[in-house]
Coordinates of C-alpha atoms in Angstrom, one line a residue:
M1464 CA 168.5 108.9 -83.3
N1465 CA 171.3 110.6 -80.5
S1466 CA 171.6 109.4 -77.1
V1467 CA 172.9 112.0 -74.1
L1468 CA 176.0 110.4 -73.2
P1469 CA 177.1 110.4 -69.4
S1470 CA 180.5 112.4 -68.5
A1471 CA 182.8 110.5 -66.4
S1472 CA 182.0 112.8 -63.2
V1473 CA 178.1 112.3 -63.1
T1474 CA 177.0 111.5 -60.0
A1475 CA 174.3 107.9 -59.7
E1476 CA 171.7 110.0 -59.4
Q1477 CA 172.4 112.3 -63.1
L1478 CA 172.8 109.0 -64.4
T1479 CA 169.5 107.9 -64.1
A1480 CA 168.2 111.3 -64.8
L1481 CA 170.2 110.5 -68.4
E1482 CA 168.7 107.2 -68.8
V1483 CA 165.3 108.9 -68.8
V1484 CA 166.1 111.4 -71.1
N1485 CA 167.4 108.5 -73.3
A1486 CA 163.9 106.5 -72.6
I1487 CA 162.0 109.9 -73.9
A1488 CA 164.3 110.7 -76.4
R1489 CA 163.3 106.7 -77.8
A1490 CA 159.5 107.5 -77.2
I1491 CA 159.3 110.3 -78.9
G1492 CA 162.5 111.3 -81.0
E1493 CA 165.0 114.6 -81.0
A1494 CA 164.3 117.5 -78.6
P1495 CA 162.6 119.9 -78.5
A1496 CA 159.2 118.9 -76.8
V1497 CA 156.9 121.0 -74.9
L1498 CA 154.7 119.8 -72.3
H1499 CA 151.4 120.3 -74.7
E1500 CA 150.5 121.7 -77.8
P1501 CA 147.8 122.3 -79.6
Q1502 CA 147.0 120.6 -83.2
F1503 CA 145.5 122.0 -85.6
A1504 CA 144.8 119.5 -89.1
G1505 CA 141.2 120.3 -89.3
N1506 CA 138.7 122.8 -89.9
E1507 CA 140.2 125.6 -88.1
W1508 CA 140.5 128.2 -90.5
E1509 CA 137.3 127.2 -92.5
Y1510 CA 135.5 128.1 -89.4
L1511 CA 137.2 130.9 -88.0
K1512 CA 136.9 132.8 -91.7
E1513 CA 133.3 131.9 -91.8
C1514 CA 132.9 133.7 -87.9
L1515 CA 135.0 136.5 -89.4
D1516 CA 133.1 137.0 -92.5
S1517 CA 130.0 137.1 -90.4
T1518 CA 131.0 139.6 -88.2
F1519 CA 129.6 137.9 -85.8
V1520 CA 132.5 137.1 -83.3
S1521 CA 132.1 137.9 -79.9
S1522 CA 129.1 136.1 -77.6
V1523 CA 126.5 135.7 -80.2
G1524 CA 126.7 133.2 -83.5
K1525 CA 125.6 130.1 -84.3
F1526 CA 129.2 128.3 -83.4
V1527 CA 128.6 128.7 -80.0
D1528 CA 125.1 127.0 -80.1
R1529 CA 126.8 124.3 -82.5
F1530 CA 129.3 123.6 -80.0
E1531 CA 127.2 123.6 -77.3
K1532 CA 124.8 121.0 -79.0
D1533 CA 128.0 118.8 -80.2
L1534 CA 129.9 119.1 -76.9
A1535 CA 126.4 117.8 -75.4
D1536 CA 126.3 114.7 -77.9
Y1537 CA 129.9 113.8 -77.3
T1538 CA 129.8 113.6 -74.0
G1539 CA 126.1 112.1 -73.4
A1540 CA 125.3 115.0 -71.4
R1541 CA 121.1 116.6 -71.9
Y1542 CA 122.9 119.9 -71.8
S1543 CA 125.8 122.0 -71.8
V1544 CA 126.8 126.1 -71.6
A1545 CA 130.0 126.9 -73.2
V1546 CA 131.7 129.8 -71.3
V1547 CA 135.0 131.9 -71.0
N1548 CA 137.2 129.3 -69.3
G1549 CA 137.2 126.1 -66.7
T1550 CA 137.6 128.3 -63.6
A1551 CA 134.3 130.5 -64.8
A1552 CA 132.8 127.2 -65.4
L1553 CA 133.7 125.8 -61.8
H1554 CA 132.4 129.2 -60.1
I1555 CA 129.0 129.1 -61.4
A1556 CA 128.3 125.5 -61.1
L1557 CA 129.3 125.9 -57.6
K1558 CA 126.7 128.6 -57.2
L1559 CA 124.2 126.1 -59.3
A1560 CA 124.8 123.7 -56.7
G1561 CA 123.7 126.2 -53.5
V1562 CA 127.2 126.6 -52.7
Q1563 CA 127.0 129.7 -50.4
A1564 CA 129.4 132.4 -48.4
G1565 CA 130.8 130.4 -45.3
D1566 CA 130.4 127.1 -46.8
E1567 CA 133.3 124.4 -47.0
V1568 CA 133.6 122.4 -50.1
L1569 CA 135.4 119.2 -50.2
T1570 CA 138.4 119.4 -53.1
P1571 CA 141.4 117.6 -53.4
A1572 CA 144.6 119.2 -52.2
L1573 CA 146.1 117.5 -55.0
T1574 CA 144.7 120.0 -58.4
F1575 CA 145.5 123.0 -60.3
V1576 CA 144.9 125.8 -58.1
A1577 CA 141.4 127.1 -60.1
T1578 CA 139.7 124.3 -58.1
A1579 CA 140.3 125.6 -54.9
N1580 CA 140.0 129.4 -56.6
A1581 CA 136.8 128.7 -57.9
V1582 CA 135.6 127.9 -54.5
S1583 CA 136.7 131.0 -53.2
Y1584 CA 135.0 132.9 -55.5
C1585 CA 131.5 131.8 -53.8
N1586 CA 133.0 133.3 -50.5
A1587 CA 133.1 129.5 -49.8
I1588 CA 136.0 127.7 -47.4
P1589 CA 138.0 124.9 -49.9
H1590 CA 138.3 122.0 -47.0
F1591 CA 141.1 119.5 -48.5
V1592 CA 140.9 116.1 -49.1
D1593 CA 143.8 113.0 -49.7
C1594 CA 144.0 111.1 -52.7
E1595 CA 145.2 107.5 -53.7
E1596 CA 147.7 106.0 -55.6
A1597 CA 145.4 104.3 -57.8
T1598 CA 144.1 107.0 -59.9
L1599 CA 145.9 110.2 -58.6
G1600 CA 142.5 111.6 -57.1
M1601 CA 140.4 111.8 -54.3
S1602 CA 140.2 109.0 -52.2
A1603 CA 136.7 107.9 -51.5
V1604 CA 138.0 105.5 -48.9
A1605 CA 139.9 107.7 -47.3
L1606 CA 137.1 110.6 -47.2
R1607 CA 134.3 108.3 -46.0
E1608 CA 136.9 107.6 -42.7
Y1609 CA 137.8 111.1 -42.2
L1610 CA 134.1 112.5 -42.5
Q1611 CA 132.7 109.7 -39.8
S1612 CA 135.2 111.4 -37.1
V1613 CA 134.7 115.0 -38.1
A1614 CA 131.3 115.6 -39.6
E1615 CA 127.6 115.1 -38.6
L1616 CA 124.5 115.4 -40.0
H1617 CA 121.9 117.9 -38.9
H1618 CA 118.7 118.1 -40.1
G1619 CA 120.0 117.0 -43.7
V1620 CA 122.8 119.3 -43.5
C1621 CA 126.6 118.0 -43.2
I1622 CA 128.3 119.8 -40.2
N1623 CA 131.8 119.9 -39.5
R1624 CA 131.9 119.8 -36.3
Q1625 CA 135.4 121.5 -35.5
S1626 CA 134.3 124.7 -37.3
G1627 CA 130.4 124.4 -37.2
R1628 CA 130.1 125.6 -40.8
P1629 CA 128.1 123.2 -43.1
I1630 CA 130.2 121.4 -45.7
R1631 CA 127.5 121.4 -49.0
A1632 CA 129.9 120.2 -51.8
I1633 CA 132.3 117.4 -53.1
V1634 CA 134.4 118.5 -55.7
P1635 CA 136.4 115.8 -57.2
M1636 CA 139.1 116.3 -60.0
H1637 CA 139.9 113.3 -62.5
T1638 CA 144.0 114.1 -62.7
F1639 CA 145.7 114.3 -65.6
G1640 CA 142.6 112.9 -67.3
H1641 CA 142.3 109.4 -65.1
P1642 CA 139.0 109.1 -63.8
V1643 CA 138.8 108.6 -60.0
D1644 CA 136.7 106.0 -58.2
L1645 CA 133.3 107.9 -58.5
D1646 CA 131.4 105.1 -57.4
G1647 CA 132.9 105.2 -53.7
L1648 CA 132.7 109.1 -54.2
M1649 CA 129.3 109.1 -55.0
A1650 CA 128.3 107.0 -52.2
V1651 CA 130.3 109.3 -49.8
A1652 CA 128.1 112.0 -51.2
H1653 CA 124.8 110.3 -50.7
D1654 CA 125.5 109.4 -47.4
F1655 CA 126.6 112.9 -46.3
K1656 CA 124.1 114.5 -48.1
L1657 CA 126.6 116.2 -50.3
V1658 CA 126.4 117.9 -53.8
M1659 CA 128.4 116.8 -56.4
V1660 CA 130.2 118.5 -59.2
E1661 CA 133.2 116.7 -60.9
D1662 CA 136.3 119.1 -62.0
A1663 CA 136.3 117.5 -65.4
A1664 CA 138.8 120.4 -66.7
E1665 CA 141.5 117.6 -67.5
S1666 CA 139.7 114.7 -69.0
L1667 CA 137.2 115.5 -71.7
G1668 CA 137.2 112.2 -73.7
S1669 CA 137.8 110.0 -70.6
F1670 CA 135.0 107.2 -69.7
Y1671 CA 134.5 105.3 -66.3
H1672 CA 132.4 102.0 -66.9
G1673 CA 131.3 103.4 -70.5
R1674 CA 130.1 106.7 -69.2
H1675 CA 132.1 110.2 -70.0
T1676 CA 133.4 111.6 -66.7
G1677 CA 131.5 114.8 -65.9
T1678 CA 127.9 113.3 -66.3
F1679 CA 128.2 111.3 -62.6
G1680 CA 127.3 114.4 -60.3
R1681 CA 125.0 117.0 -60.3
M1682 CA 127.1 119.2 -63.1
G1683 CA 130.4 118.8 -64.2
T1684 CA 132.9 121.0 -65.9
L1685 CA 135.2 121.2 -68.7
S1686 CA 138.4 123.4 -69.6
F1687 CA 139.5 124.3 -73.6
N1688 CA 142.3 126.1 -72.7
G1689 CA 145.7 126.2 -74.9
N1690 CA 147.2 123.4 -73.0
K1691 CA 144.0 121.0 -73.2
T1692 CA 143.1 118.1 -75.0
I1693 CA 141.3 120.3 -77.4
T1694 CA 141.3 124.1 -77.2
T1695 CA 139.1 127.0 -78.1
G1696 CA 142.2 129.0 -77.2
G1697 CA 140.4 129.8 -73.9
G1698 CA 137.5 128.4 -73.0
G1699 CA 135.0 126.2 -70.9
A1700 CA 131.8 124.5 -70.1
I1701 CA 129.7 123.3 -68.1
I1702 CA 127.6 119.7 -68.6
T1703 CA 124.4 118.6 -66.4
D1704 CA 121.2 116.3 -67.5
D1705 CA 119.0 119.3 -65.4
E1706 CA 117.4 121.2 -67.7
S1707 CA 116.6 124.3 -65.2
L1708 CA 120.2 124.1 -64.0
A1709 CA 121.5 124.7 -67.3
R1710 CA 119.1 127.4 -68.4
H1711 CA 119.9 129.0 -65.0
G1712 CA 123.6 128.3 -65.8
K1713 CA 123.1 130.2 -68.9
H1714 CA 121.3 133.0 -67.6
L1715 CA 123.9 134.1 -65.0
T1716 CA 126.8 133.2 -67.3
T1717 CA 125.0 136.3 -69.9
T1718 CA 125.3 139.0 -67.5
A1719 CA 121.5 137.8 -66.4
K1720 CA 119.7 139.8 -69.1
L1721 CA 116.5 139.2 -69.7
P1722 CA 115.5 138.8 -73.1
H1723 CA 114.1 142.2 -75.1
R1724 CA 114.4 143.2 -78.5
W1725 CA 115.9 146.6 -77.1
A1726 CA 115.5 146.8 -73.5
Y1727 CA 118.3 146.2 -70.9
E1728 CA 116.9 144.4 -68.0
H1729 CA 118.9 142.4 -65.9
D1730 CA 117.2 140.3 -62.9
Q1731 CA 120.1 138.8 -60.9
I1732 CA 124.1 139.8 -60.4
G1733 CA 125.4 137.8 -63.8
Y1734 CA 128.8 137.7 -64.6
N1735 CA 129.8 138.1 -68.0
Y1736 CA 131.3 134.1 -68.8
R1737 CA 129.9 133.8 -72.1
M1738 CA 132.3 131.9 -75.2
P1739 CA 132.9 134.3 -78.0
N1740 CA 131.3 132.5 -81.1
L1741 CA 135.3 133.2 -82.5
N1742 CA 136.6 130.8 -79.6
A1743 CA 133.4 128.4 -80.4
A1744 CA 134.4 127.7 -84.1
L1745 CA 137.7 126.8 -83.2
G1746 CA 136.1 124.7 -80.4
C1747 CA 133.7 122.9 -83.3
A1748 CA 136.4 122.0 -85.5
Q1749 CA 138.8 120.6 -82.8
L1750 CA 135.5 118.3 -81.5
E1751 CA 135.7 117.0 -85.1
Q1752 CA 139.2 115.4 -84.1
L1753 CA 139.1 114.7 -81.0
P1754 CA 138.8 110.9 -81.8
G1755 CA 141.7 110.8 -83.7
M1756 CA 143.7 112.9 -80.8
L1757 CA 142.8 110.7 -78.3
S1758 CA 144.3 107.3 -80.3
A1759 CA 147.3 109.5 -80.9
K1760 CA 147.5 110.5 -76.9
R1761 CA 147.2 106.4 -76.3
Q1762 CA 149.7 105.5 -78.7
L1763 CA 152.0 107.7 -77.2
F1764 CA 151.4 106.4 -73.8
D1765 CA 152.3 102.6 -75.2
A1766 CA 155.6 104.2 -76.5
Y1767 CA 156.6 105.7 -73.2
R1768 CA 155.0 102.9 -71.6
K1769 CA 157.7 100.6 -73.8
A1770 CA 160.6 103.2 -73.3
C1771 CA 160.7 103.7 -69.7
A1772 CA 159.7 99.9 -69.1
D1773 CA 163.3 99.3 -68.0
L1774 CA 164.4 102.2 -66.0
P1775 CA 164.3 100.8 -62.4
G1776 CA 162.5 102.3 -59.6
M1777 CA 159.8 103.6 -61.8
H1778 CA 157.0 103.5 -64.3
I1779 CA 154.4 105.5 -66.5
V1780 CA 151.3 106.1 -65.0
R1781 CA 148.6 103.5 -66.6
E1782 CA 144.6 104.5 -66.6
P1783 CA 142.5 102.7 -63.8
A1784 CA 141.0 99.3 -64.6
Y1785 CA 137.8 100.3 -64.6
S1786 CA 138.2 103.1 -67.2
Q1787 CA 139.7 104.8 -70.3
S1788 CA 141.4 107.9 -70.2
N1789 CA 142.4 110.7 -72.7
F1790 CA 146.1 110.2 -71.5
W1791 CA 146.3 114.2 -71.4
L1792 CA 149.4 114.4 -69.6
Q1793 CA 151.7 111.4 -69.7
T1794 CA 153.3 111.2 -66.0
L1795 CA 155.7 109.3 -64.8
K1796 CA 156.0 107.9 -61.0
L1797 CA 158.3 107.2 -59.0
E1798 CA 158.1 105.0 -56.2
R1799 CA 159.1 106.0 -52.9
E1800 CA 162.3 104.9 -52.5
N1801 CA 163.5 107.1 -55.3
M1802 CA 162.1 110.5 -54.9
A1803 CA 164.8 111.9 -54.4
L1804 CA 165.5 111.6 -58.3
R1805 CA 162.7 114.0 -59.3
D1806 CA 164.8 116.8 -59.3
A1807 CA 167.6 115.6 -61.2
I1808 CA 165.1 114.1 -63.6
L1809 CA 163.8 117.4 -64.0
E1810 CA 167.2 119.1 -64.5
A1811 CA 168.4 116.6 -67.1
T1812 CA 165.3 116.6 -69.0
N1813 CA 164.4 120.2 -69.6
A1814 CA 168.2 121.0 -70.1
A1815 CA 167.8 118.6 -73.2
G1816 CA 165.0 120.0 -74.4
Y1817 CA 162.1 118.0 -73.1
M1818 CA 159.8 120.2 -71.3
T1819 CA 159.0 118.1 -68.0
R1820 CA 157.0 119.4 -65.1
P1821 CA 156.6 118.8 -61.4
I1822 CA 152.9 118.1 -60.2
W1823 CA 151.3 121.4 -58.5
R1824 CA 152.4 122.8 -55.4
P1825 CA 149.3 120.9 -53.4
M1826 CA 146.9 123.5 -52.1
H1827 CA 147.3 123.7 -48.8
K1828 CA 150.9 124.5 -49.1
L1829 CA 149.7 127.8 -51.2
Q1830 CA 149.8 130.9 -49.0
P1831 CA 146.2 131.8 -49.4
Y1832 CA 145.0 128.5 -48.5
V1833 CA 147.2 127.2 -45.4
G1834 CA 144.7 128.1 -42.9
C1835 CA 142.1 125.8 -44.4
P1836 CA 140.7 123.3 -43.2
R1837 CA 142.1 119.6 -44.1
M1838 CA 142.3 115.8 -43.4
E1839 CA 145.9 114.3 -43.1
L1840 CA 147.6 114.2 -46.8
T1841 CA 150.0 111.6 -46.4
V1842 CA 149.6 110.1 -50.2
T1843 CA 149.3 114.1 -51.3
S1844 CA 152.0 114.5 -49.9
S1845 CA 154.2 111.2 -51.0
L1846 CA 153.0 112.2 -54.8
E1847 CA 153.7 115.6 -54.6
Q1848 CA 157.8 114.5 -54.7
R1849 CA 156.8 111.6 -57.2
L1850 CA 155.3 112.9 -60.5
I1851 CA 156.7 114.0 -63.1
N1852 CA 154.6 115.0 -66.5
L1853 CA 156.3 114.5 -69.8
P1854 CA 155.9 115.8 -73.4
S1855 CA 152.2 114.7 -74.1
S1856 CA 151.0 116.4 -77.4
S1857 CA 149.2 114.2 -79.6
G1858 CA 151.3 114.7 -82.3
L1859 CA 154.6 113.6 -80.2
G1860 CA 153.6 109.5 -80.8
A1861 CA 154.6 109.6 -84.7
R1862 CA 157.9 111.4 -84.1
G1863 CA 159.6 108.2 -82.1
A1864 CA 161.5 105.3 -83.4
R1865 CA 159.0 102.2 -83.8

């Protein structure tokens, strides 16, 4: 394959960026390559046609029931509730967890905006927590130290002494599919009487000590957006072992309509968050292929790791030692002394046809959330300048030079 050759006038930063471009080319072959695209290589057409032929394309149909069962079977949760997207799943999960208007909810500052938005949909306040280098997710050690200084238990409720508001829940997010320190965070949740809801939107197929992410908290939420490991086009799910929560979640997400042969009776303010049967049909076909996709993404990680092994001052992010990651987005991490290289690498890789992206802008820097409570976010601020997502589609590994 062709390497990108430097001109005589390039700077040292540009030269390093071109070395990254050539490493990507060695791992996945010639450009172009987008960040993450879905792969349709199974029964998608067959199931979609069956769905169309049945005329049950909306919220009622056998594929919704099947997808929920298949998803529960795969994750090991007792129940799953399929909904229209991952944000809707997290919104309802927080309501089911008892989050009320005026409560505070602990969320990572380094996450996609949907995590904070779902808290806001409950008229609650995101309270931002720092992350750790090893997992890129919420730091249990830093959070415990922080809560010991700002929070107190009052009649079994965690209260923020600075704001006077209840801190009701904690929402760890598994960044790019890498499981966080769930043991540490569950201990914090226990000691400070917090309900844990896992944002597992990015971690379908990731396991913590052999157990699927999203099954440790009271509930977990998943996303099946077009850029996720498997897709239903748009879609999400709540997973839980609690039958009453699952039943209530299904009720709320189907407009809180009481069962009746013809009458329209609604006993609560509900939400039209139902996953259409058409989307569920796609999801059933995708879930059948998940093991192969995960294997391909692990091979892709290995290809990147080998191709980038000699790049100075940077490396491909590995899975935590106690976990099995789905490697949803492959990530290049720059050492602190090389953080100034980030933008040059982004410029060179995208110019060469390899779609790369920085990590999300941290939540406390976004206009809607600048006034929210937060702890010191030292690691978050550092990682913001040092992480670059690489093309990560499961079909890419086979393209590279082996």
